[in-house]
């Protein structure tokens, strides 16, 4: 299994973490698998996505939908936010020019952009399933240049490696079977993390609500 473009680490780092010979390729496929799964578990724990990039590690567009009634702000799942392409407020879900919200009617700057918060000058209508559509670029990347291009923080990479290490070292245990890991037993794994790693998970958790 190839490593996903959105994976938080790589084969070199996981081998260093596990103290495996870099030139030993016998377990590469398994290591790639747990790197992908470790990223997915960490995203589940933090209630957010960290990356949406192409093969060159450049951000690609994300689209999110909201069904909230009269929100004055929205919390996006992929942050920091680099740019917002469009915001539509459309009960018919056509998302055409007539329901496009002018860029001058909302903001996402500074600490708000870092936290994934879009604020509107006046509350949107919303209230219908997927009535609000936002297209934007955000998340961590290493292939973009300023103002985009925030690499994945090292402490977050470290937690991903710790998660993968737990799986690797206990792969024969029933409680950490391949099946349970792929099914996303996030609560189980967070209890196996070090206290430091649990603090890092809390630091990067998307705890925001939508209002």
Coordinates of C-alpha atoms in Angstrom, one line a residue:
X1 CA 0.0 0.0 0.0
X2 CA 1.5 3.3 -1.1
X3 CA 1.7 6.2 1.4
X4 CA -1.1 8.7 1.0
X5 CA -0.2 12.2 -0.2
X6 CA -2.0 13.3 3.0
X7 CA 0.0 11.1 5.4
X8 CA 1.7 13.0 8.3
X9 CA 5.0 11.1 8.1
X10 CA 7.1 8.8 5.9
X11 CA 9.1 5.6 5.8
X12 CA 12.4 7.1 6.8
X13 CA 10.9 8.7 9.9
X14 CA 9.0 5.6 11.0
X15 CA 12.1 3.4 10.6
X16 CA 14.1 5.9 12.6
X17 CA 11.4 5.9 15.3
X18 CA 11.2 2.1 15.5
X19 CA 15.0 1.7 15.1
X20 CA 14.7 -0.4 12.0
X21 CA 17.4 -0.5 9.4
X22 CA 16.7 2.0 6.7
X23 CA 17.8 -0.4 3.9
X24 CA 15.5 -3.2 5.2
X25 CA 12.5 -3.1 2.8
X26 CA 10.8 -6.4 4.0
X27 CA 8.2 -4.5 6.0
X28 CA 7.8 -1.5 3.9
X29 CA 4.2 -2.3 2.8
X30 CA 3.1 -2.9 6.4
X31 CA 4.8 0.3 7.6
X32 CA 3.1 2.3 4.8
X33 CA -0.2 0.8 5.8
X34 CA 0.2 1.8 9.5
X35 CA 1.4 5.3 8.5
X36 CA -1.8 5.9 6.6
X37 CA -3.9 4.4 9.4
X38 CA -2.0 6.3 12.1
X39 CA -2.8 9.6 10.2
X40 CA -6.5 8.6 10.0
X41 CA -6.7 7.7 13.7
X42 CA -5.0 11.0 14.7
X43 CA -7.5 13.0 12.4
X44 CA -10.3 11.2 14.1
X45 CA -9.0 12.0 17.6
X46 CA -8.6 15.7 16.6
X47 CA -11.9 16.0 14.7
X48 CA -10.2 17.5 11.7
X49 CA -8.3 16.9 8.5
X50 CA -4.7 18.0 8.5
X51 CA -3.7 17.9 4.8
X52 CA -5.4 17.9 1.4
X53 CA -2.5 18.0 -1.1
X54 CA -1.4 16.7 -4.5
X55 CA 1.7 14.6 -5.3
X56 CA 3.8 17.7 -5.1
X57 CA 2.5 18.5 -1.5
X58 CA 0.6 21.5 -2.8
X59 CA -2.9 22.3 -1.3
X60 CA -5.9 21.4 -3.4
X61 CA -9.4 22.8 -2.9
X62 CA -11.7 21.6 -0.2
X63 CA -15.5 21.8 -0.3
X64 CA -17.6 21.8 2.9
X65 CA -21.4 22.0 3.3
X66 CA -23.4 23.2 6.3
X67 CA -27.1 23.0 7.1
X68 CA -27.1 25.5 10.0
X69 CA -29.8 28.1 10.4
X70 CA -28.6 31.7 10.3
X71 CA -25.0 31.1 11.2
X72 CA -22.8 34.2 11.8
X73 CA -19.6 32.2 11.7
X74 CA -18.5 28.8 10.4
X75 CA -15.7 26.5 11.6
X76 CA -13.9 24.7 8.8
X77 CA -12.2 21.4 9.3
X78 CA -9.1 22.0 7.2
X79 CA -6.9 24.7 8.7
X80 CA -5.0 27.0 8.7
X81 CA -7.0 28.7 5.9
X82 CA -5.0 30.1 3.0
X83 CA -7.8 31.3 0.7
X84 CA -11.5 31.1 0.2
X85 CA -12.7 30.6 -3.4
X86 CA -16.4 30.9 -2.8
X87 CA -19.3 30.9 -0.3
X88 CA -22.8 30.1 -1.4
X89 CA -26.1 30.3 0.6
X90 CA -28.5 28.3 -1.5
X91 CA -31.5 26.3 -0.3
X92 CA -31.9 24.8 -3.8
X93 CA -28.2 23.6 -3.7
X94 CA -27.5 24.9 -7.2
X95 CA -24.7 27.2 -5.9
X96 CA -24.9 29.6 -8.9
X97 CA -23.9 33.2 -9.2
X98 CA -27.2 34.5 -7.7
X99 CA -26.5 32.8 -4.3
X100 CA -22.8 33.7 -4.2
X101 CA -21.8 35.7 -1.0
X102 CA -19.5 38.6 -1.9
X103 CA -16.0 38.3 -0.5
X104 CA -16.5 41.7 1.1
X105 CA -19.2 40.2 3.4
X106 CA -17.0 37.8 5.3
X107 CA -13.5 37.6 6.7
X108 CA -11.0 34.9 7.6
X109 CA -7.8 36.6 8.7
X110 CA -5.1 36.3 11.3
X111 CA -5.9 34.1 14.3
X112 CA -9.3 33.2 12.6
X113 CA -7.5 31.8 9.6
X114 CA -5.2 29.8 11.9
X115 CA -8.2 28.3 13.6
X116 CA -10.4 27.8 10.5
X117 CA -13.1 30.4 11.4
X118 CA -15.0 32.3 8.8
X119 CA -17.0 35.3 10.1
X120 CA -19.9 36.9 8.3
X121 CA -20.9 40.6 8.5
X122 CA -24.6 39.4 8.6
X123 CA -25.9 35.9 9.4
X124 CA -26.4 33.6 6.5
X125 CA -29.9 32.2 5.9
X126 CA -29.0 28.5 5.8
X127 CA -31.4 26.2 7.5
X128 CA -31.7 23.7 4.7
X129 CA -29.6 20.5 4.1
X130 CA -26.3 21.5 2.7
X131 CA -27.6 25.0 1.9
X132 CA -24.2 26.6 2.6
X133 CA -21.3 25.6 0.5
X134 CA -17.7 26.8 1.1
X135 CA -14.8 26.1 -1.3
X136 CA -11.4 26.9 0.0
X137 CA -7.8 25.9 0.4
X138 CA -6.3 25.1 3.8
X139 CA -4.4 22.6 5.9
X140 CA -0.7 21.9 6.2
X141 CA 1.5 21.6 3.1
X142 CA 5.1 21.8 2.3
X143 CA 5.0 22.3 -1.5
X144 CA 3.3 25.7 -1.5
X145 CA 5.0 29.0 -1.1
X146 CA 3.9 32.0 1.1
X147 CA 1.2 32.8 2.2
X148 CA 0.4 29.1 2.0
X149 CA 2.9 26.3 2.8
X150 CA 2.8 25.7 6.5
X151 CA 4.5 22.3 7.1
X152 CA 3.0 19.8 9.5
X153 CA 4.1 20.7 13.0
X154 CA 6.8 18.4 14.4
X155 CA 4.9 17.6 17.6
X156 CA 2.0 16.4 15.5
X157 CA 4.3 14.2 13.4
X158 CA 5.6 12.8 16.7
X159 CA 2.2 11.8 17.9
X160 CA 1.5 10.1 14.6
X161 CA 4.7 8.1 14.9
X162 CA 3.9 7.2 18.5
X163 CA 0.5 5.9 17.4
X164 CA 2.2 3.8 14.6
X165 CA 4.8 2.5 17.0
X166 CA 2.0 1.3 19.4
X167 CA 0.5 -0.7 16.6
X168 CA 3.8 -2.0 15.3
X169 CA 5.0 -3.2 18.7
X170 CA 1.7 -4.8 19.7
X171 CA 0.5 -6.1 16.3
X172 CA 0.1 -9.6 17.6
X173 CA -2.2 -8.6 20.4
X174 CA -5.9 -9.1 19.9
X175 CA -6.7 -5.6 21.2
X176 CA -4.6 -4.0 18.5
X177 CA -5.4 -6.2 15.6
X178 CA -5.2 -4.8 12.0
X179 CA -9.0 -4.9 11.9
X180 CA -9.6 -2.8 15.1
X181 CA -7.1 -0.2 13.9
X182 CA -8.6 0.2 10.5
X183 CA -12.0 0.5 12.1
X184 CA -10.8 3.6 13.9
X185 CA -10.6 2.6 17.6
X186 CA -9.6 6.1 18.4
X187 CA -10.6 6.0 22.1
X188 CA -8.5 2.8 22.6
X189 CA -5.4 4.3 21.1
X190 CA -5.5 7.7 22.9
X191 CA -5.4 5.8 26.2
X192 CA -2.2 4.1 25.0
X193 CA -0.5 7.4 24.2
X194 CA 2.0 9.1 26.5
X195 CA 0.7 12.0 28.6
X196 CA 2.8 14.3 26.4
X197 CA 1.2 12.9 23.2
X198 CA -2.3 13.3 24.7
X199 CA -1.6 16.9 25.4
X200 CA -0.5 17.4 21.8
X201 CA -3.8 15.8 20.6
X202 CA -5.7 18.2 22.8
X203 CA -3.7 21.1 21.4
X204 CA -4.7 20.3 17.8
X205 CA -8.2 19.2 18.4
X206 CA -10.9 21.1 16.6
X207 CA -13.2 21.9 19.5
X208 CA -15.0 24.7 17.7
X209 CA -18.8 24.7 17.1
X210 CA -20.8 26.4 14.5
X211 CA -23.0 29.3 15.4

